[in-house]
Coordinates of C-alpha atoms and ligand atoms in Angstrom, one line a residue:
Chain A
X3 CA 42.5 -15.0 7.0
X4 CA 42.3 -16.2 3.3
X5 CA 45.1 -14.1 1.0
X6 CA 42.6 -11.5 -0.3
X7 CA 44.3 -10.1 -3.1
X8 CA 44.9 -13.4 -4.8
X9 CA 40.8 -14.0 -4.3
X10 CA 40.0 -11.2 -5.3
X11 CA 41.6 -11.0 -8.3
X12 CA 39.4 -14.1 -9.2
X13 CA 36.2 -11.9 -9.2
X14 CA 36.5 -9.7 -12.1
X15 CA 33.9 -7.2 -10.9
X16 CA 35.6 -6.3 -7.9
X17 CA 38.4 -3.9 -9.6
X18 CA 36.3 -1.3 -10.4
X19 CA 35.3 2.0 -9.2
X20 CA 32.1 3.2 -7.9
X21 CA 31.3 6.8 -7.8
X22 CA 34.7 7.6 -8.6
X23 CA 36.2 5.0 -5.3
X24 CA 37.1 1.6 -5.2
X25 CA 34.3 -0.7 -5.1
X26 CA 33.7 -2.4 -1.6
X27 CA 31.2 -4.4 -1.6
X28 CA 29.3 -5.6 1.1
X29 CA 26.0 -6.9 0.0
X30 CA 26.9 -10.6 -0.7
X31 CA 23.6 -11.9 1.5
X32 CA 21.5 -10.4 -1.1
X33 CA 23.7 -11.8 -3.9
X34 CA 27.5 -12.8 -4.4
X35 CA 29.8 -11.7 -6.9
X36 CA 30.8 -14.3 -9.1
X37 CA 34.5 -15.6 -9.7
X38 CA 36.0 -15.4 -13.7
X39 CA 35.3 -19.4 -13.6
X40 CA 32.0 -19.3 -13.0
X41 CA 31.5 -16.6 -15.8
X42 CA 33.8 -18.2 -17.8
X43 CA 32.0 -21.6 -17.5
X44 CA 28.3 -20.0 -18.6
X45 CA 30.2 -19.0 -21.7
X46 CA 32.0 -22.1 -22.5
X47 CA 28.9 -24.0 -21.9
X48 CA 26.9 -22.1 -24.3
X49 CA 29.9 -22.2 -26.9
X50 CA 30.4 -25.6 -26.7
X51 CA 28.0 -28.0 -24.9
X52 CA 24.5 -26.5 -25.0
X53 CA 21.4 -28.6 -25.8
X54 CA 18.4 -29.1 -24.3
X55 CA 19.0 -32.7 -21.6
X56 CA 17.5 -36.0 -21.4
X57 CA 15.8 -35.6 -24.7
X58 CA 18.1 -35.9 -27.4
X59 CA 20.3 -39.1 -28.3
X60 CA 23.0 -36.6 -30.4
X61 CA 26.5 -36.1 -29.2
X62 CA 26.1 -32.6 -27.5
X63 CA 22.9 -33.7 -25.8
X64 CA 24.6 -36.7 -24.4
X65 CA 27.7 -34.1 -23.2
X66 CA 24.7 -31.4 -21.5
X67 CA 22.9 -34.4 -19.8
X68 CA 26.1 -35.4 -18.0
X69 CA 27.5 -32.2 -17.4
X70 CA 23.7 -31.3 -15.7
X71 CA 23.5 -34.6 -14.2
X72 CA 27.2 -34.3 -12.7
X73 CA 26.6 -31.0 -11.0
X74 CA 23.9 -32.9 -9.5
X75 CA 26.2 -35.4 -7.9
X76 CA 28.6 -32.8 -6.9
X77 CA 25.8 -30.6 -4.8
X78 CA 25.2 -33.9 -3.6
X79 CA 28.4 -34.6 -1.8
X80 CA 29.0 -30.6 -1.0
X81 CA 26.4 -31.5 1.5
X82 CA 26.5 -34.7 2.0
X83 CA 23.3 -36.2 0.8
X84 CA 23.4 -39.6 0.6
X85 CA 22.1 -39.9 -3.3
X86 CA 22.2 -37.5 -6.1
X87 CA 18.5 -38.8 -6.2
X88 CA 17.9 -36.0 -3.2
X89 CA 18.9 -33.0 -5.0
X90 CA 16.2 -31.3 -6.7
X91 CA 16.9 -28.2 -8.9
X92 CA 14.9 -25.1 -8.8
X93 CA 15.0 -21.5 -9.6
X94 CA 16.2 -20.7 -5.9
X95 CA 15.2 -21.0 -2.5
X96 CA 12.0 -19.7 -2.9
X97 CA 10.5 -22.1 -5.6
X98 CA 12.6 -24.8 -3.2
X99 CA 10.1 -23.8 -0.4
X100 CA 7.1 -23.4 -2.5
X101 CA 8.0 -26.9 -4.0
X102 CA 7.8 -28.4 -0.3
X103 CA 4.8 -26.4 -0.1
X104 CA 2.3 -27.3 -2.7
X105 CA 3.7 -31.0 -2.8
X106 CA 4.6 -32.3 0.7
X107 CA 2.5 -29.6 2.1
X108 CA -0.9 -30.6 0.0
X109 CA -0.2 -34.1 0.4
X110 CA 0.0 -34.1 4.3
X111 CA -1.5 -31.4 6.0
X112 CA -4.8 -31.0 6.7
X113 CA -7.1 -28.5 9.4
X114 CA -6.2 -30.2 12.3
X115 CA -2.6 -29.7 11.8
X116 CA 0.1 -26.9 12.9
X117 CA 3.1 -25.4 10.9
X118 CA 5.9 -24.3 13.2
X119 CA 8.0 -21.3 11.7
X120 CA 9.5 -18.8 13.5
X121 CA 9.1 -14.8 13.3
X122 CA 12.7 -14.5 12.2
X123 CA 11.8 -16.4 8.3
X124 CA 12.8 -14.4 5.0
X125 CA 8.9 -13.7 3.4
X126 CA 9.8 -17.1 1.2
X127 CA 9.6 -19.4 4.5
X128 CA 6.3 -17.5 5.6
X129 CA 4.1 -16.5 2.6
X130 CA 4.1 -19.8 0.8
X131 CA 2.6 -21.3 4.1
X132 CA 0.2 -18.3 4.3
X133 CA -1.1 -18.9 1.4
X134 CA -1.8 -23.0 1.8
X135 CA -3.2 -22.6 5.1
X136 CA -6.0 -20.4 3.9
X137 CA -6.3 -23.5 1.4
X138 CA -6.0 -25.9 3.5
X139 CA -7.1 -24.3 7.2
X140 CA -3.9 -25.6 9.6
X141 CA -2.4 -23.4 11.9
X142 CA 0.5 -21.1 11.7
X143 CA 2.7 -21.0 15.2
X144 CA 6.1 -19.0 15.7
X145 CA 8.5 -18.8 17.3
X146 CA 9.2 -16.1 19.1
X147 CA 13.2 -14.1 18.9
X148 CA 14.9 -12.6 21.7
X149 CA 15.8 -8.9 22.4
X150 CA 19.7 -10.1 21.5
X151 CA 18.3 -12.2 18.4
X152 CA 18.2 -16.0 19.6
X153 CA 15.3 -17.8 19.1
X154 CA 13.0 -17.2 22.8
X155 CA 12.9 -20.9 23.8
X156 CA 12.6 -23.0 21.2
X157 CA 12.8 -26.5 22.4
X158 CA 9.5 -26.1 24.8
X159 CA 7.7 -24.3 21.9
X160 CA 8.1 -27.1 19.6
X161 CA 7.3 -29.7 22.6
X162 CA 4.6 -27.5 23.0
X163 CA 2.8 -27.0 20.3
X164 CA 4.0 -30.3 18.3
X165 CA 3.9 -28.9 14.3
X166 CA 3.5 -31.3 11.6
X167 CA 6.0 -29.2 9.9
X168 CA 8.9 -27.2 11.3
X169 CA 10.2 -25.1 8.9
X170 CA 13.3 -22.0 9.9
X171 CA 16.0 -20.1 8.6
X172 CA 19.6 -21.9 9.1
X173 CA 21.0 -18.3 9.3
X174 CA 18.6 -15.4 9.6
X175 CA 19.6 -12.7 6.7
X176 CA 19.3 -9.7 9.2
X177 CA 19.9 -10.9 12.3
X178 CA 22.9 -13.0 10.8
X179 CA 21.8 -15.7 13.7
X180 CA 23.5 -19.3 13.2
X181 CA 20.0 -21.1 14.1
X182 CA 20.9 -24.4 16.4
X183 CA 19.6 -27.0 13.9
X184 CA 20.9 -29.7 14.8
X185 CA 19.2 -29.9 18.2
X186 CA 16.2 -28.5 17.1
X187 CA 15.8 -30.9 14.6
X188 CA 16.1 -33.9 16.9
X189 CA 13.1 -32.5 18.9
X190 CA 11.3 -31.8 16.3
X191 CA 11.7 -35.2 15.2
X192 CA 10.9 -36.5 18.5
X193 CA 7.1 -34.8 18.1
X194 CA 6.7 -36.4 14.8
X195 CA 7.6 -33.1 12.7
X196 CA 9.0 -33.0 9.5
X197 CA 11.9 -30.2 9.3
X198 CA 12.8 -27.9 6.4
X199 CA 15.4 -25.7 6.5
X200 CA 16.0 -22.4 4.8
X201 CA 19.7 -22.5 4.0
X202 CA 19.9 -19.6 1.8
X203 CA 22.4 -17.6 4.0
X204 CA 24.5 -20.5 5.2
X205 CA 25.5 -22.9 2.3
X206 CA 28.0 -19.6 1.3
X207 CA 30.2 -20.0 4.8
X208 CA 29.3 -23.2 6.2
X209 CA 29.5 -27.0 5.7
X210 CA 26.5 -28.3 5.7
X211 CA 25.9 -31.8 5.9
X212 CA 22.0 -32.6 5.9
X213 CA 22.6 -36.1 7.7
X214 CA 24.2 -35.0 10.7
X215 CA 21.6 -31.7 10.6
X216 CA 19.2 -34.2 11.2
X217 CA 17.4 -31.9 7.9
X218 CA 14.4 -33.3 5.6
X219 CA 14.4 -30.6 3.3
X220 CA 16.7 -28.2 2.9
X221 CA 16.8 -25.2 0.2
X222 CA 19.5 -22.8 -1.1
X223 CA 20.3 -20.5 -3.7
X224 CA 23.3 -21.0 -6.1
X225 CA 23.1 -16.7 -6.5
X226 CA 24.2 -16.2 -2.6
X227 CA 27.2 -18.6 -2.8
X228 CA 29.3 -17.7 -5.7
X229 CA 26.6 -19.3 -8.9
X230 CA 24.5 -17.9 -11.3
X231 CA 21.0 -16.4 -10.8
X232 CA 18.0 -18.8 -11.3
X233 CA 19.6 -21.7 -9.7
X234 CA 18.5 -23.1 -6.7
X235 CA 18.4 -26.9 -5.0
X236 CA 16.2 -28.2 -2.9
X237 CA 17.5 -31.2 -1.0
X238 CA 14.6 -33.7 0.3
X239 CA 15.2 -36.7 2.1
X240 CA 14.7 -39.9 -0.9
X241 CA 11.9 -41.6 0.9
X242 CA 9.9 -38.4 1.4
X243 CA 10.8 -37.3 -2.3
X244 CA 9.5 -40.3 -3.6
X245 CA 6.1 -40.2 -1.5
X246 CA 5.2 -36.6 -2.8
X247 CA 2.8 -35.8 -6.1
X248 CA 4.7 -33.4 -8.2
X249 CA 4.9 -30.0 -8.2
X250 CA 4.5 -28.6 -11.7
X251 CA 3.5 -30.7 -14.7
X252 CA 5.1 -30.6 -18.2
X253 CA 8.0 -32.4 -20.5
X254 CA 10.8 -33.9 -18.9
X255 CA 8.8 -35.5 -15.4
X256 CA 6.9 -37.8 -17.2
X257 CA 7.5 -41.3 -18.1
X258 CA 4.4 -42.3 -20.1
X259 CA 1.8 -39.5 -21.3
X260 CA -1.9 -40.4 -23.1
X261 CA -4.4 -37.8 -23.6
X262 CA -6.6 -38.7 -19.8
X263 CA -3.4 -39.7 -17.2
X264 CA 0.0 -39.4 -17.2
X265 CA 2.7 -41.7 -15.3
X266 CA 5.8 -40.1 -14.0
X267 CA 9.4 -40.0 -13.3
X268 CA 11.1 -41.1 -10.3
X269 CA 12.4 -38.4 -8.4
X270 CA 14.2 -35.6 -8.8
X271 CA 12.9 -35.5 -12.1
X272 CA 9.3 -36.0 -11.5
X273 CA 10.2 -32.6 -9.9
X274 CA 11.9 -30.5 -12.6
X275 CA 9.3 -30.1 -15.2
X276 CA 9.9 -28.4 -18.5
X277 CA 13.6 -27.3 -19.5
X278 CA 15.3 -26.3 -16.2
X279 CA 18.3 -23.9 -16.2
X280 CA 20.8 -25.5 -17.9
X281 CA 23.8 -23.1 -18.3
X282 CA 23.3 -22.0 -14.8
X283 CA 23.2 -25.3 -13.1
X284 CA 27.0 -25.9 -15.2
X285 CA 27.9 -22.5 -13.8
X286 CA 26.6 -23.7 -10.3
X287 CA 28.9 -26.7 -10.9
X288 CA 31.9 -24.0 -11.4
X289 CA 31.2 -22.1 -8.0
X290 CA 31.3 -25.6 -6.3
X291 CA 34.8 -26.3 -7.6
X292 CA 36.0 -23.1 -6.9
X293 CA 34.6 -23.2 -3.4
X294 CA 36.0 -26.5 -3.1
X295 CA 39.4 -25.2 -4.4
X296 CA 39.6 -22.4 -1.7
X297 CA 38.2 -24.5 1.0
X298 CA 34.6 -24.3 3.1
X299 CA 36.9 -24.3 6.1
X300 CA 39.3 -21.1 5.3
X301 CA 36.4 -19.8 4.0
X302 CA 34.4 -19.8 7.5
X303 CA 37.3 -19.0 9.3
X304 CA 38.0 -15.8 7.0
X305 CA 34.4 -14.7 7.5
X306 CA 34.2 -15.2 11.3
X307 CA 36.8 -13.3 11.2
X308 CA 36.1 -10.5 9.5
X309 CA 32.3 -10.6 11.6
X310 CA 34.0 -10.5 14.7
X311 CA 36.0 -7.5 13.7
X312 CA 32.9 -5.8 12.1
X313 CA 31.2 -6.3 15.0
X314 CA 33.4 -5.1 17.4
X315 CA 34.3 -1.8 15.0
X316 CA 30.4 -1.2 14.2
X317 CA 29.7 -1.0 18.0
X318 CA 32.1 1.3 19.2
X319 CA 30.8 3.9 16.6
X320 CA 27.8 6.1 18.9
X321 CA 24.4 5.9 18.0
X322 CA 24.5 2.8 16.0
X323 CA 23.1 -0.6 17.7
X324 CA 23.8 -3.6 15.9
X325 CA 20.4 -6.7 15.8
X326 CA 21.5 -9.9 16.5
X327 CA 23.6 -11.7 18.8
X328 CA 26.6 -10.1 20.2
X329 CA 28.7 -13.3 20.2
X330 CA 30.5 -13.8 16.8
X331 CA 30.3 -17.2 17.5
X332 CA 26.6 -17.5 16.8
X333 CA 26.5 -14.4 14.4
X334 CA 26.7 -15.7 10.8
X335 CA 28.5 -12.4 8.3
X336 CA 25.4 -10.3 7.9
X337 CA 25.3 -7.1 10.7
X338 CA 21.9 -5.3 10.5
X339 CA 22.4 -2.1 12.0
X340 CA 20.7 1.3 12.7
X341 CA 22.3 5.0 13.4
X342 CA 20.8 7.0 15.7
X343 CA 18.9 9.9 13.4
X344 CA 19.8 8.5 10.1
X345 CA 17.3 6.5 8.2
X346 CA 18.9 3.9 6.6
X347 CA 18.0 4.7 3.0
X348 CA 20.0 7.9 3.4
X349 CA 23.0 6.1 5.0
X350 CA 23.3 3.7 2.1
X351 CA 22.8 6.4 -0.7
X352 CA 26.0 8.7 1.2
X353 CA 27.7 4.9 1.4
X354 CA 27.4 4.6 -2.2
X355 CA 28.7 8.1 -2.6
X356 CA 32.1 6.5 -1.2
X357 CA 31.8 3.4 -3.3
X358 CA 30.9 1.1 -0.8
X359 CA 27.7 -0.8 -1.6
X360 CA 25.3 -2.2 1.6
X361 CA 21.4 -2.5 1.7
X362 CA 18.8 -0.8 3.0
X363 CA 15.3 -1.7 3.7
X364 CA 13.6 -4.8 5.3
X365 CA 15.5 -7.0 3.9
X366 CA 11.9 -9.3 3.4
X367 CA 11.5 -9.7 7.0
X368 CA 9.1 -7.1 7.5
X369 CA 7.5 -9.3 10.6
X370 CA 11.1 -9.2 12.0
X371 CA 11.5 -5.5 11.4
X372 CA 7.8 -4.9 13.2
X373 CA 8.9 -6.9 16.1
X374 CA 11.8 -5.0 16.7
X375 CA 9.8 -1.6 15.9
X376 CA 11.5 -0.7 12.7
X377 CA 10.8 0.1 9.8
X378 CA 14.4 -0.4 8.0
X379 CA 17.7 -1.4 8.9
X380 CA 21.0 -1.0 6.8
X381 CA 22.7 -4.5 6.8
X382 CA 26.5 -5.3 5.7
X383 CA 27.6 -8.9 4.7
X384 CA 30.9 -10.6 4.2
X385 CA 32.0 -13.1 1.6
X386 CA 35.6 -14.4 1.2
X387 CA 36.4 -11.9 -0.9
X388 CA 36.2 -9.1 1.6
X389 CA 38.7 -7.5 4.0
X390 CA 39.3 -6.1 7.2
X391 CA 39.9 -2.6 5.0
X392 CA 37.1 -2.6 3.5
X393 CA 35.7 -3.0 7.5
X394 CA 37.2 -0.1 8.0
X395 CA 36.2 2.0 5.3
X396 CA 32.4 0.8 6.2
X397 CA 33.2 2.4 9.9
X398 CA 34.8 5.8 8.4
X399 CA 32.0 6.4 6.1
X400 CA 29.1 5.8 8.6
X401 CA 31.2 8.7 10.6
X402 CA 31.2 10.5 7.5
X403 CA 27.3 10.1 7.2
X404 CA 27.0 11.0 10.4
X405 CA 28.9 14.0 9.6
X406 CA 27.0 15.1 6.3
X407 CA 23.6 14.3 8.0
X408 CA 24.1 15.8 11.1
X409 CA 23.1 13.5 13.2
Chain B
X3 CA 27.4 14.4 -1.5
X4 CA 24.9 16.3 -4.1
X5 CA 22.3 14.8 -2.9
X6 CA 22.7 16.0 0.7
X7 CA 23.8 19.5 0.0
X8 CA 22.9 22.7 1.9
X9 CA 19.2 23.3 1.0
X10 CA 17.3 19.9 1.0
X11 CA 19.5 19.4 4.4
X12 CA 18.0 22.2 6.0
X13 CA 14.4 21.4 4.6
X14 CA 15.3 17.3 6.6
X15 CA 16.2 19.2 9.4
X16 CA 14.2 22.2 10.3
X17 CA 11.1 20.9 7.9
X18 CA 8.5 23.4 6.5
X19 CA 4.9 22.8 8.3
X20 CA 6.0 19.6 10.3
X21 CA 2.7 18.5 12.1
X22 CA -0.6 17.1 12.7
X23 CA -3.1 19.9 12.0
X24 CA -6.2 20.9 13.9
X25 CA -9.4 20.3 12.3
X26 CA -7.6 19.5 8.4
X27 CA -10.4 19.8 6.0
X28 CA -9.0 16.1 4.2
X29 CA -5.7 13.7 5.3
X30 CA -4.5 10.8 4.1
X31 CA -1.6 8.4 5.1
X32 CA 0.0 7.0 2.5
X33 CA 2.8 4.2 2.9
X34 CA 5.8 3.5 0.6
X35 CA 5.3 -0.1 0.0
X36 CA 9.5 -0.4 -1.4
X37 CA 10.6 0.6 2.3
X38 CA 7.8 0.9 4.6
X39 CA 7.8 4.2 5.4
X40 CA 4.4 6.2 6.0
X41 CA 3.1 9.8 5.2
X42 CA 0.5 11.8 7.1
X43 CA -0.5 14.7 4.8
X44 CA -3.3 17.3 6.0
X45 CA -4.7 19.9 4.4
X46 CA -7.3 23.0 4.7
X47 CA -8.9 24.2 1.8
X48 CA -11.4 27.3 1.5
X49 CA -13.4 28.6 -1.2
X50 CA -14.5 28.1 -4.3
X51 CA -13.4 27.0 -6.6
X52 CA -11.3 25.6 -3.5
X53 CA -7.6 26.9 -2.3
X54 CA -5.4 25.3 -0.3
X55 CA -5.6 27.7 2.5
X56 CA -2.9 25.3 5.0
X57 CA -0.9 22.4 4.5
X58 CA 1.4 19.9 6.7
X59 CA 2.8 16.8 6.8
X60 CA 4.3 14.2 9.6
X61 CA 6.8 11.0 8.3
X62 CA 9.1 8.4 9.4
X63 CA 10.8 8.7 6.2
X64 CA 13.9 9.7 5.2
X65 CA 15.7 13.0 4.3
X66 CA 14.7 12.7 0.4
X67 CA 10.8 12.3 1.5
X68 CA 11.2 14.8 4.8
X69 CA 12.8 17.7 2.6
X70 CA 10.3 16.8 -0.6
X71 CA 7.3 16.9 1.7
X72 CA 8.6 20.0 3.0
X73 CA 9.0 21.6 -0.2
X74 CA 5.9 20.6 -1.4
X75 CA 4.0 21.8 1.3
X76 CA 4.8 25.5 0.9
X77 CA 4.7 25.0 -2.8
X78 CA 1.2 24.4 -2.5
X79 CA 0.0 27.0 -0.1
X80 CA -2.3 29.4 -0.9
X81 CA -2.9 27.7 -4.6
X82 CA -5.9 27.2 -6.0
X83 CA -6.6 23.3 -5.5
X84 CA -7.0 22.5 -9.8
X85 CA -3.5 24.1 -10.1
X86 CA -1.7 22.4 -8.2
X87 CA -3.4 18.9 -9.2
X88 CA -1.0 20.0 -12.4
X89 CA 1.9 20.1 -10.2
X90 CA 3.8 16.6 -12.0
X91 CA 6.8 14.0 -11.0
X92 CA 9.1 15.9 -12.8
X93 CA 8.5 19.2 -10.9
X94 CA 9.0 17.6 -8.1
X95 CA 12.2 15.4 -9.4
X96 CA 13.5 19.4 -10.0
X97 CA 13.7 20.3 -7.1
X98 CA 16.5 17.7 -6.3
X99 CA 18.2 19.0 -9.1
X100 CA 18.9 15.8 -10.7
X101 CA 20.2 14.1 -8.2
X102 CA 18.7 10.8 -7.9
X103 CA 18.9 7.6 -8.4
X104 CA 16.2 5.7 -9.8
X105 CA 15.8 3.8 -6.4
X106 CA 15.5 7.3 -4.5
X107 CA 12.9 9.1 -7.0
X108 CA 9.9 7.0 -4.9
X109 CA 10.7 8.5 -1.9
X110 CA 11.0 12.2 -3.4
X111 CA 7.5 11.8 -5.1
X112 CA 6.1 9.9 -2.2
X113 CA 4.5 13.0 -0.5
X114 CA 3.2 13.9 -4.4
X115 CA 1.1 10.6 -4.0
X116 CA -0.3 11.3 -1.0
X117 CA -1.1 15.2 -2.4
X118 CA -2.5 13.6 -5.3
X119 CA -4.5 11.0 -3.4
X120 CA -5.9 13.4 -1.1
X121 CA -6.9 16.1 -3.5
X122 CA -8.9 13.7 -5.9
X123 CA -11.1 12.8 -2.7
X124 CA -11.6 16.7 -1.2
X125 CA -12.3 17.9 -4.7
X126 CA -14.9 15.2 -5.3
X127 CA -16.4 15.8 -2.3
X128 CA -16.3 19.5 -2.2
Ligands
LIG504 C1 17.2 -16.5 4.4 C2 16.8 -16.3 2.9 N1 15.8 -17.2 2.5 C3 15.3 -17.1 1.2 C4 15.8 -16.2 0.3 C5 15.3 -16.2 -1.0 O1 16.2 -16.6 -2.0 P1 15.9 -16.5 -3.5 O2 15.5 -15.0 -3.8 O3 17.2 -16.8 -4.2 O4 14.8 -17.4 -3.9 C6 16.8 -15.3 0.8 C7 17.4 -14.3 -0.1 O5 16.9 -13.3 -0.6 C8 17.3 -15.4 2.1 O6 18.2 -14.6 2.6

């Protein structure tokens, strides 16, 4: 395990209390906190480098454009693309998949195709390709999940049905599934499929290294691993970048403008129209380092860890079944669970009573929560700065609910 | 725990007119789109001007929208139907004597929706 106190004294928001307790927090899959360096480094860039990049020949545009520009090498080698040329910046995950959407999607699908996706997909890898198939008329197929949260044969159902697109979650944010990419890929591949990924809940606890996932796009949030909000980066592979039309029009993507056509960019600019998120992007470049600094590898370790523990704790408690795969090994730190009698809403407000923050809900998986006859499910995730304490308090206060709620 | 004391407990766990009801003169299900959760609300009104002569209620919801729904319903028996179309958020919010969070008030004044709903129709068609 990593030396908690010292992290944790790195994330300013941690020492406080809530509702008169110590804070525990254990709702990093929806967002992370942030360490002092990362809100340190908004504030320093706005005191002393901001300007608006690639438009201004003047000394502190210069200094913005490479400090923008280097954060884009260094998401670059955090996993392992093999040009800074791949990394697109967005708002999150979400515009990432629209992106792939509206400008690989438009470009190359047509009726006669299929989109592969699978029924365990965060709402922002299934309603942007909703939408564009009543525009464009392909077919939606998904994969099915098993009773213990594993994908329900994957392989045959992309050999099967043979999608022009396969796009899935690297780790599902319920069922805290680690997703078998790598060999899914390759078949996918092998049918002539072009793979995204939805990387959202991984990039936080895992090195990911888009080569060897055998990945074409893949998208993530800065918010969910340690960064600002309204960063997000959505890797493509160069040749496929460079194919697609762009995605929003504006300043900054074009080359040459007159007042009937427009030529533009190369990519990843021809991407990142208008003024993107400057300061956040240099705070994104903060989290990096201080992921870096800590390590990907202790940081995995520390939250397999405290998974395995949670796991086992969560189960022994009666009445409360845990979705997803028993096996820690394949169980990425998210536990959805359900209490026998409680609904989850009310477990998470008497939670919060004791300080100790989780969420409630559907966690924008409502297909997910339908297939598993639910209607909400109170989830607890894990960052590096958690312990196996604050584990146990999460086991004495769903007790405690029980208790108060009489169930 | 405010939020969970004594009274709105009981009213989650032994709810007022839990129930489908025979024969309901209007009902109306009415979802809470933030968590999914679904209200059946019946009612039988008589009269006129019309009174609400029998109310209840069925929900997967939780014990904020169970013990609200429960409270509501005998609140509303035997009233005439324009009075208790007066009946507003912050009545409702009372009864939880200030106890909740903004995220919480939606399911407290989710079974004053459905009320609300379902009035507006039986009034305009009685
Ligand atoms: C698996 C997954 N995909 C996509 C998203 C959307 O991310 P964002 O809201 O940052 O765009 C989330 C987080 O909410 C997620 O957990």
């Amino acid at each position: 395990m990593l030396n908690a106190d010292k992290i944790r004294k790195d994330f300013p928001i941690l020492s406080q209390n809530v509702n008169g307790k110590p804070l525990v927090y254990l709702d990093s899959a929806a967002t992370s906190q942030k360490p002092a360096v990362v809100i340190g480094e908004l504030s320093r860039y706005y005191s002393k480098d901001n300007a608006n990049i690639h438009r201004g020949v003047h000394t502190l545009a210069e200094r913005a454009t490479a400090l923008f520009e280097g954060v884009r090498e260094k998401t670059a080698k955090f996993i392992s693309a093999s040009s800074p040329k791949e990394i697109v910046f967005t708002q999150g995950t979400t515009e990432a998949i629209n992106l792939v959407a509206y400008s690989w999607g438009k470009a190359n699908l047509t009726s006669k195709d299929t989109v592969l996706l699978t029924i365990m997909e965060h709402h922002s890898n299934l309603v942007p390709w909703q939408l564009l198939s009543k525009e464009l008329g392909f077919k939606l197929e998904f994969i099915m999940v098993t009773e213990d949260g594993y994908l329900e044969n994957p392989e045959e159902t992309i050999r099967k049905v043979k999608p022009k697109l396969l796009a899935f979650v690297h780790v599902s944010n319920v069922l805290g599934t680690i997703n078998p990419v790598k060999k899914l890929s390759k078949v996918a591949h092998k049918v002539g499929a072009t793979v995204l990924i939805d990387g959202a809940q991984a990039v936080s606890h895992t090195s990911v290294n888009v080569q060897s996932l055998g990945a074409d796009f893949y998208a993530f949030s800065a918010h969910k691993m340690l960064g600002p909000t309204g960063v997000g980066v959505l890797y493509g592979r160069r040749d496929l970048l460079e194919s697609m039309p762009p995605f929003m029009g504006g300043g900054e993507m074009i080359r040459e403008v007159s007042l009937d056509k427009s030529t533009y960019k190369d990519s990843p600019h021809k991407f990142e129209a208008g003024t993107p998120n400057i300061g956040g992007v240099a705070g994104f470049g903060a989290a990096l380092d201080y992921i870096s600094g800590v390590g990907m590898d202790g940081i995995k370790t520390h939250t397999e860890e405290l998974t395995a523990y949670a796991l086992d704790s969560l189960s022994k408690i009666d009445g409360l079944r845990i979705y997803g795969p028993r096996n820690p090994e394949d169980h990425g730190p998210v536990i959805a669970f359900t209490v026998e009698g409680i609904h989850p809403h009310d477990l998470a407000t008497v939670l919060d009573g004791e300080g100790i923050a989780i969420r409630s809900g559907n966690h924008c998986t409502m297909p997910l929560h339908k297939h598993f006859d639910l209607v909400a499910t109170a989830r607890a995730s894990f960052a590096l700065y958690n312990t196996k304490e604050e584990v146990d308090k999460l086991a004495e206060a769903v007790l405690e609910a029980k208790k108060v709620l009489g169930a | 725990m405010d939020l969970y004391r004594e009274e709105i407990l009981e009213h989650a766990k032994n709810p007022k007119n839990w129930g489908e009801m025979e024969n309901p003169t209007v009902k109306v299900q009415t979802p809470n789109p933030l968590c999914g959760d679904v209200i059946d609300l019946f009612l039988k009104l008589e009269g006129d001007p019309p009174k609400i002569t029998e109310a209840s209620f069925k929900t997967n919801g939780c014990v904020v929208s169970v013990a609200s729904s429960s409270m509501l319903t005998e609140a509303i028996k035997g009233k005439k139907a324009s009075n208790v179309l007066k009946l507003g958020e912050d009545d409702v919010l009372s009864w939880f004597g200030g106890t909740l969070t903004s995220s919480r008030r939606d399911c407290a004044l989710l079974p004053l929706k459905a009320l609300k709903e379902i009035l507006g129709k039986a009034i305009i068609v009685g």
